[in-house]
CSV table of C-alpha atoms in Angstrom, one decimal:
chain,number,residue,atom,x,y,z
D,1087,MET,CA,0.0,0.0,0.0
D,1088,ASN,CA,2.8,2.4,0.9
D,1089,GLU,CA,4.6,1.7,-2.3
D,1090,ARG,CA,1.5,2.6,-4.3
D,1091,PHE,CA,1.0,5.8,-2.3
D,1092,SER,CA,4.5,7.0,-2.7
D,1093,LYS,CA,4.4,6.3,-6.4
D,1094,ARG,CA,1.2,8.3,-6.7
D,1095,SER,CA,2.7,11.2,-4.7
D,1096,ALA,CA,5.7,11.2,-7.0
D,1097,THR,CA,3.5,11.5,-10.1
D,1098,ALA,CA,1.5,14.2,-8.3
D,1099,ARG,CA,4.7,16.2,-7.6
D,1100,GLN,CA,5.9,15.7,-11.2
D,1101,SER,CA,2.7,16.8,-12.9
D,1102,GLY,CA,2.3,19.7,-10.5
D,1103,ALA,CA,5.8,21.0,-11.5
D,1104,MET,CA,5.2,20.4,-15.2
D,1105,SER,CA,1.9,22.1,-15.4
D,1106,ASN,CA,3.4,25.3,-14.2
D,1107,PRO,CA,7.1,25.1,-14.5
D,1108,ASN,CA,8.0,28.7,-14.0
D,1109,SER,CA,5.5,29.8,-11.5
D,1110,GLU,CA,7.0,30.9,-8.3
D,1111,GLU,CA,3.8,30.2,-6.5
D,1112,ALA,CA,3.9,26.6,-7.5
D,1113,ILE,CA,7.4,26.2,-6.2
D,1114,MET,CA,6.5,28.0,-2.9
D,1115,ASN,CA,3.4,25.8,-2.5
D,1116,ALA,CA,5.1,22.6,-3.3
D,1117,PRO,CA,6.1,21.6,0.2
D,1118,LYS,CA,2.8,22.6,1.6
D,1119,SER,CA,0.8,20.6,-0.9
D,1120,ARG,CA,3.1,17.7,-0.3
D,1121,LEU,CA,2.4,17.9,3.4
D,1122,LEU,CA,-1.3,18.1,2.7
D,1123,LEU,CA,-1.1,15.0,0.5
D,1124,ALA,CA,0.9,13.1,3.2
D,1125,VAL,CA,-1.7,14.1,5.8
D,1126,ALA,CA,-4.5,13.0,3.5
D,1127,LEU,CA,-2.8,9.6,2.8
D,1128,ALA,CA,-2.2,9.1,6.5
D,1129,LEU,CA,-5.8,9.8,7.3
D,1130,ALA,CA,-6.9,7.5,4.5
D,1131,SER,CA,-4.9,4.6,5.9
D,1132,VAL,CA,-6.2,5.3,9.4
D,1133,THR,CA,-9.7,5.3,8.0
D,1134,VAL,CA,-9.2,1.9,6.3
D,1135,VAL,CA,-8.0,0.4,9.6
D,1136,ALA,CA,-10.8,1.9,11.5
D,1137,ALA,CA,-13.3,0.8,8.9
D,1138,ALA,CA,-12.3,-2.9,9.4
D,1139,ARG,CA,-13.1,-2.5,13.1
D,1140,ASP,CA,-16.3,-0.7,12.4
D,1141,ASP,CA,-17.4,-3.4,10.0
D,1142,LEU,CA,-16.8,-6.0,12.8
D,1143,LEU,CA,-18.9,-4.0,15.3
D,1144,THR,CA,-21.6,-3.4,12.7
D,1145,GLY,CA,-21.7,-7.1,11.9
D,1146,TYR,CA,-22.1,-8.0,15.6
D,1147,ALA,CA,-24.8,-5.4,16.0
D,1148,THR,CA,-26.8,-6.8,13.1
D,1149,THR,CA,-26.7,-10.3,14.5
D,1150,ALA,CA,-27.3,-9.1,18.0
D,1151,LYS,CA,-30.4,-7.2,16.9
D,1152,LYS,CA,-31.7,-10.3,15.1
D,1153,ALA,CA,-31.3,-12.4,18.2
D,1154,ASP,CA,-32.8,-9.8,20.5
D,1155,PRO,CA,-35.0,-7.0,19.2
D,1156,ALA,CA,-34.4,-5.1,22.4
D,1157,PHE,CA,-30.7,-4.8,21.6
D,1158,ALA,CA,-29.5,-1.3,22.6
D,1159,GLY,CA,-25.9,-1.1,21.4
D,1160,PHE,CA,-22.6,-2.1,22.9
D,1161,SER,CA,-21.0,-1.0,26.2
D,1162,ALA,CA,-17.3,-0.8,26.9
D,1163,THR,CA,-18.1,-1.0,30.6
D,1164,ARG,CA,-19.9,-4.3,30.1
D,1165,GLY,CA,-17.0,-5.5,28.0
D,1166,GLU,CA,-14.6,-4.7,30.8
D,1167,ALA,CA,-16.6,-6.7,33.3
D,1168,PHE,CA,-16.8,-9.6,30.8
D,1169,HIS,CA,-13.1,-9.5,30.3
D,1170,ARG,CA,-12.4,-9.9,34.0
D,1171,LYS,CA,-15.2,-12.3,34.9
D,1172,SER,CA,-14.6,-15.9,35.9
D,1173,PHE,CA,-16.7,-18.5,34.1
D,1174,ALA,CA,-17.3,-22.1,35.2
D,1175,GLY,CA,-18.3,-23.6,31.8
D,1176,GLY,CA,-14.9,-23.8,30.2
D,1177,LYS,CA,-11.6,-25.4,31.1
D,1178,ALA,CA,-10.5,-25.3,34.7
D,1179,ALA,CA,-7.1,-23.9,33.8
D,1180,THR,CA,-8.6,-20.9,31.9
D,1181,PRO,CA,-11.7,-19.6,33.7
D,1182,ALA,CA,-11.3,-16.0,32.4
D,1183,CYS,CA,-9.9,-14.0,29.6
D,1184,THR,CA,-7.4,-12.7,32.1
D,1185,SER,CA,-6.0,-16.3,32.6
D,1186,CYS,CA,-3.8,-15.6,29.6
D,1187,HIS,CA,-4.4,-12.0,28.7
D,1188,SER,CA,-3.4,-9.5,31.3
D,1189,THR,CA,-5.9,-7.8,33.5
D,1190,ASP,CA,-4.7,-4.4,32.1
D,1191,PRO,CA,-5.3,-4.7,28.3
D,1192,ARG,CA,-2.4,-2.2,27.8
D,1193,THR,CA,0.2,-4.7,29.0
D,1194,ALA,CA,1.2,-8.1,27.5
D,1195,GLY,CA,-0.3,-11.4,28.5
D,1196,ARG,CA,1.3,-14.8,28.7
D,1197,THR,CA,0.2,-18.2,27.4
D,1198,PRO,CA,0.4,-21.4,29.6
D,1199,THR,CA,3.4,-22.4,27.5
D,1200,GLY,CA,5.2,-19.1,28.4
D,1201,LYS,CA,4.7,-17.2,25.2
D,1202,ALA,CA,4.0,-13.5,25.5
D,1203,ILE,CA,0.7,-12.2,24.1
D,1204,ASP,CA,0.7,-8.7,22.6
D,1205,PRO,CA,-1.5,-6.2,24.5
D,1206,LEU,CA,-5.2,-6.2,23.5
D,1207,ALA,CA,-5.7,-2.4,23.8
D,1208,VAL,CA,-5.8,-0.7,20.4
D,1209,SER,CA,-4.0,2.4,21.9
D,1210,VAL,CA,-0.8,0.4,22.4
D,1211,ASN,CA,-1.3,-2.1,19.7
D,1212,PRO,CA,-2.8,-0.3,16.7
D,1213,GLY,CA,-2.8,-3.3,14.4
D,1214,ARG,CA,-5.3,-5.2,16.5
D,1215,TYR,CA,-8.7,-6.3,15.1
D,1216,THR,CA,-8.0,-5.2,11.6
D,1217,ASP,CA,-8.1,-8.8,10.2
D,1218,PRO,CA,-11.7,-10.1,10.6
D,1219,ALA,CA,-10.7,-13.7,10.0
D,1220,LYS,CA,-8.1,-13.5,12.8
D,1221,VAL,CA,-10.7,-12.0,15.2
D,1222,ASP,CA,-13.2,-14.8,14.4
D,1223,LYS,CA,-10.6,-17.4,14.9
D,1224,TRP,CA,-9.6,-16.3,18.3
D,1225,PHE,CA,-13.1,-15.6,19.5
D,1226,LYS,CA,-14.1,-19.1,18.5
D,1227,ARG,CA,-11.1,-20.8,20.2
D,1228,ASN,CA,-11.0,-18.6,23.3
D,1229,CYS,CA,-14.7,-18.4,24.1
D,1230,ASN,CA,-14.8,-22.2,23.9
D,1231,GLU,CA,-11.9,-22.5,26.3
D,1232,VAL,CA,-13.1,-19.9,28.8
D,1233,LEU,CA,-16.9,-20.2,28.6
D,1234,GLY,CA,-17.3,-23.6,27.1
D,1235,ARG,CA,-19.5,-22.1,24.4
D,1236,GLU,CA,-19.4,-19.6,21.6
D,1237,CYS,CA,-19.7,-16.0,22.7
D,1238,THR,CA,-22.8,-14.1,21.7
D,1239,PRO,CA,-22.6,-11.1,19.3
D,1240,GLN,CA,-23.5,-8.9,22.3
D,1241,GLU,CA,-20.6,-10.2,24.3
D,1242,LYS,CA,-18.2,-9.9,21.3
D,1243,GLY,CA,-19.3,-6.3,20.6
D,1244,ASP,CA,-19.1,-5.3,24.2
D,1245,TRP,CA,-15.6,-6.8,24.6
D,1246,LEU,CA,-14.4,-5.2,21.4
D,1247,SER,CA,-15.8,-1.9,22.4
D,1248,PHE,CA,-13.8,-2.1,25.7
D,1249,MET,CA,-10.6,-2.9,23.8
D,1250,LEU,CA,-11.2,0.0,21.4
D,1251,SER,CA,-11.7,2.4,24.3
D,1252,GLN,CA,-8.4,1.3,25.9
W,1110,MET,CA,55.3,-44.2,-11.6
W,1111,ARG,CA,54.0,-45.6,-8.3
W,1112,LEU,CA,51.3,-43.4,-6.7
W,1113,PRO,CA,51.5,-43.0,-3.0
W,1114,TYR,CA,48.1,-44.7,-2.4
W,1115,ARG,CA,48.4,-44.7,1.3
W,1116,SER,CA,49.0,-40.9,1.6
W,1117,ILE,CA,46.2,-40.2,-0.9
W,1118,ALA,CA,43.8,-42.4,1.1
W,1119,LEU,CA,44.8,-40.8,4.3
W,1120,GLY,CA,44.3,-37.3,2.8
W,1121,VAL,CA,40.9,-38.2,1.5
W,1122,VAL,CA,39.9,-39.5,5.0
W,1123,ALA,CA,41.2,-36.3,6.6
W,1124,ILE,CA,39.3,-34.1,4.2
W,1125,ALA,CA,36.1,-36.1,4.6
W,1126,PHE,CA,36.4,-35.9,8.4
W,1127,SER,CA,36.9,-32.1,8.5
W,1128,ALA,CA,34.1,-31.7,6.1
W,1129,LEU,CA,31.9,-33.6,8.5
W,1130,LEU,CA,33.1,-31.5,11.4
W,1131,PHE,CA,32.5,-28.3,9.4
W,1132,GLN,CA,28.9,-29.3,8.6
W,1133,ARG,CA,28.4,-29.9,12.3
W,1134,ALA,CA,29.9,-26.6,13.3
W,1135,GLN,CA,27.8,-24.9,10.6
W,1136,ALA,CA,24.6,-26.5,11.9
W,1137,GLY,CA,25.6,-25.5,15.5
W,1138,GLY,CA,26.3,-29.0,16.8
W,1139,SER,CA,23.7,-31.7,17.5
W,1140,HIS,CA,21.5,-29.3,19.5
W,1141,TYR,CA,20.6,-27.2,16.5
W,1142,PHE,CA,17.2,-27.5,14.9
W,1143,ALA,CA,16.5,-25.1,12.1
W,1144,PRO,CA,13.6,-22.8,13.2
W,1145,VAL,CA,10.4,-22.3,11.2
W,1146,THR,CA,10.9,-19.8,8.4
W,1147,ASP,CA,7.5,-20.0,6.7
W,1148,PRO,CA,5.4,-16.9,7.9
W,1149,VAL,CA,2.1,-18.7,8.0
W,1150,VAL,CA,3.5,-21.6,10.0
W,1151,LYS,CA,5.3,-19.2,12.3
W,1152,GLU,CA,2.0,-17.3,12.9
W,1153,GLU,CA,-0.3,-20.2,13.3
W,1154,CYS,CA,1.9,-22.5,15.2
W,1155,GLY,CA,3.8,-19.8,17.1
W,1156,SER,CA,1.0,-17.8,18.7
W,1157,CYS,CA,0.4,-20.1,21.6
W,1158,HIS,CA,3.8,-21.8,21.9
W,1159,LEU,CA,7.2,-21.7,20.3
W,1160,ALA,CA,6.8,-22.8,16.7
W,1161,PHE,CA,8.7,-26.0,17.2
W,1162,PRO,CA,11.2,-26.9,14.5
W,1163,PRO,CA,9.7,-29.5,12.1
W,1164,SER,CA,12.8,-31.6,12.3
W,1165,MET,CA,12.0,-32.5,15.9
W,1166,LEU,CA,9.3,-35.0,14.8
W,1167,PRO,CA,9.0,-37.4,11.9
W,1168,ALA,CA,6.6,-36.6,9.1
W,1169,GLY,CA,4.1,-39.2,10.3
W,1170,SER,CA,3.7,-37.4,13.6
W,1171,TRP,CA,3.1,-34.1,12.0
W,1172,GLN,CA,0.5,-35.6,9.7
W,1173,ARG,CA,-1.4,-37.2,12.5
W,1174,MET,CA,-1.2,-34.0,14.6
W,1175,MET,CA,-2.5,-31.8,11.7
W,1176,GLY,CA,-5.3,-34.3,11.2
W,1177,ASP,CA,-6.8,-33.5,14.6
W,1178,LEU,CA,-6.2,-29.9,15.4
W,1179,LYS,CA,-9.6,-29.6,17.2
W,1180,ASN,CA,-8.0,-31.7,19.9
W,1181,HIS,CA,-4.6,-30.3,20.0
W,1182,PHE,CA,-3.3,-31.6,23.3
W,1183,GLY,CA,-6.5,-30.5,24.9
W,1184,ASP,CA,-6.9,-27.3,23.0
W,1185,ASP,CA,-8.9,-26.4,20.0
W,1186,ALA,CA,-6.3,-25.2,17.5
W,1187,SER,CA,-8.3,-25.7,14.4
W,1188,VAL,CA,-7.5,-23.6,11.3
W,1189,ASP,CA,-9.2,-23.4,7.9
W,1190,ALA,CA,-8.6,-26.2,5.4
W,1191,ALA,CA,-6.3,-24.2,3.1
W,1192,THR,CA,-4.1,-23.1,6.0
W,1193,ALA,CA,-3.9,-26.6,7.5
W,1194,ALA,CA,-2.8,-28.0,4.1
W,1195,HIS,CA,-0.1,-25.3,3.8
W,1196,ILE,CA,1.2,-26.0,7.3
W,1197,THR,CA,1.1,-29.8,6.8
W,1198,ASP,CA,3.1,-29.5,3.6
W,1199,TYR,CA,5.8,-27.4,5.3
W,1200,LEU,CA,6.1,-29.6,8.4
W,1201,VAL,CA,6.2,-32.8,6.3
W,1202,ALA,CA,8.8,-31.4,3.9
W,1203,ASN,CA,11.1,-30.4,6.8
W,1204,ALA,CA,10.4,-33.3,9.2
W,1205,GLY,CA,13.1,-35.1,11.0
W,1206,ASP,CA,13.0,-38.1,8.7
W,1207,THR,CA,12.7,-36.1,5.5
W,1208,GLY,CA,14.1,-32.7,4.6
W,1209,GLY,CA,15.2,-31.8,8.1
W,1210,ARG,CA,17.0,-35.1,8.6
W,1211,ARG,CA,20.4,-33.6,9.3
W,1212,TYR,CA,19.0,-31.7,12.3
W,1213,GLY,CA,16.5,-34.2,13.6
W,1214,ASP,CA,18.7,-37.3,13.2
W,1215,LYS,CA,19.9,-37.5,16.7
W,1216,LEU,CA,16.7,-36.5,18.5
W,1217,LEU,CA,14.8,-39.2,16.6
W,1218,ARG,CA,17.3,-41.9,17.2
W,1219,GLY,CA,15.6,-44.9,18.8
W,1220,THR,CA,12.2,-43.6,17.8
W,1221,SER,CA,10.0,-45.4,15.3
W,1222,THR,CA,9.1,-43.0,12.5
W,1223,THR,CA,5.8,-44.7,11.8
W,1224,ASN,CA,4.6,-44.9,15.4
W,1225,ALA,CA,6.3,-41.9,16.9
W,1226,PRO,CA,4.7,-39.9,19.7
W,1227,LEU,CA,3.0,-36.6,18.9
W,1228,ARG,CA,4.7,-34.9,21.8
W,1229,ILE,CA,8.3,-34.0,21.3
W,1230,THR,CA,8.7,-34.3,25.1
W,1231,GLU,CA,7.9,-38.0,24.8
W,1232,LEU,CA,10.7,-38.9,22.5
W,1233,SER,CA,13.1,-41.3,24.3
W,1234,ARG,CA,16.0,-39.1,23.3
W,1235,TRP,CA,14.3,-36.0,24.7
W,1236,LEU,CA,13.6,-37.7,28.0
W,1237,ARG,CA,17.2,-38.8,28.3
W,1238,GLU,CA,18.5,-35.3,27.6
W,1239,HIS,CA,16.2,-33.8,30.2
W,1240,ARG,CA,16.4,-36.5,32.9
W,1241,GLU,CA,18.4,-34.2,35.2
W,1242,VAL,CA,15.7,-31.6,35.3
W,1243,SER,CA,13.8,-31.9,38.6
W,1244,ALA,CA,10.1,-31.7,39.1
W,1245,ARG,CA,10.6,-28.6,41.1
W,1246,GLU,CA,12.3,-26.9,38.1
W,1247,TRP,CA,9.5,-27.9,35.8
W,1248,GLN,CA,7.0,-26.3,38.1
W,1249,HIS,CA,8.9,-23.1,38.4
W,1250,LYS,CA,6.7,-20.2,37.7
W,1251,ASP,CA,8.8,-19.2,34.7
W,1252,VAL,CA,8.7,-22.7,33.2
W,1253,ARG,CA,5.3,-24.3,34.0
W,1254,SER,CA,5.2,-26.3,30.8
W,1255,LYS,CA,7.6,-28.6,29.1
W,1256,ALA,CA,6.6,-26.9,25.9
W,1257,ASN,CA,8.3,-23.7,27.2
W,1258,CYS,CA,11.7,-24.4,25.7
W,1259,VAL,CA,12.7,-20.8,25.9
W,1260,ALA,CA,12.6,-20.7,29.7
W,1261,CYS,CA,15.9,-22.6,29.8
W,1262,HIS,CA,17.1,-22.6,26.2
W,1263,ALA,CA,17.5,-18.9,25.7
W,1264,ALA,CA,18.3,-19.1,22.0
W,1265,ALA,CA,15.6,-21.7,21.2
W,1266,GLU,CA,13.7,-19.3,18.9
W,1267,ARG,CA,16.8,-19.2,16.7
W,1268,GLY,CA,17.2,-23.0,16.8
W,1269,TYR,CA,19.8,-23.5,19.4
W,1270,TYR,CA,19.0,-25.9,22.2
W,1271,ASP,CA,22.4,-26.2,23.9
W,1272,ASP,CA,23.0,-26.0,27.7
């Protein structure tokens, strides 16, 4: 993606200079427009990343509404409580999310085999939740291990909202 | 002219011997197991535990393991079919009795390649190498699991399992 962007910005620069080769104004404005372009591109990539997360939340909301017509949105506070809660339905070794992930989502967790798990909070780990297949895979595995069942769309959305707020 | 056969033979033996030693040294001795280089295998096998070198088990063990990821030593480690096929191909191609032979040879000594255990830690050679490790050490809070190689073998991620 970066390569494509830089190529595009190079052409933009070139064509800008060519359309008005002797204009002092064009030369003076060049750095500013380049800066603007950079900001626009940065914003665009942030939007793409954010869009992937929004799509996830929208998807959970749609299925949650289908399951329960009284569905009234997601709550980060509920997500936080869910993250810390101990469940009895799953495996004894992993009663809660925090059995492996750390209680503070901004710090790293640890698997039973000693591997570090990157923080869950988006603020310290901006790449999180941008690959829907990966999110699905881990919800499926981890909900089974901790709760002994799949998580509901409401639970997934609440939990994700908590991580996005962190 | 009479060729000095004896000296030539001696020379050839000397060269062969040093070549053998050199290969050993290059591979980091008998405690080197080439780490996983495939990015998909690294990600899928390495997110819960160290992505164990394929040369530590024979191809048959990897195939059986990959055939039942839903019950992966008590955990559900299932992946989609395409990913599973990719991982299996890599593990089989680099297994201790196929492509990774020169690394896995010693560890798999005394192990049947057709009826090998799925756990590396059940290989007879593994057990022998670790017989001096006490139960207390295994239960140490920084070890906890026999799959946590890195707790003692600091360079395990790079393939070195000395000390």
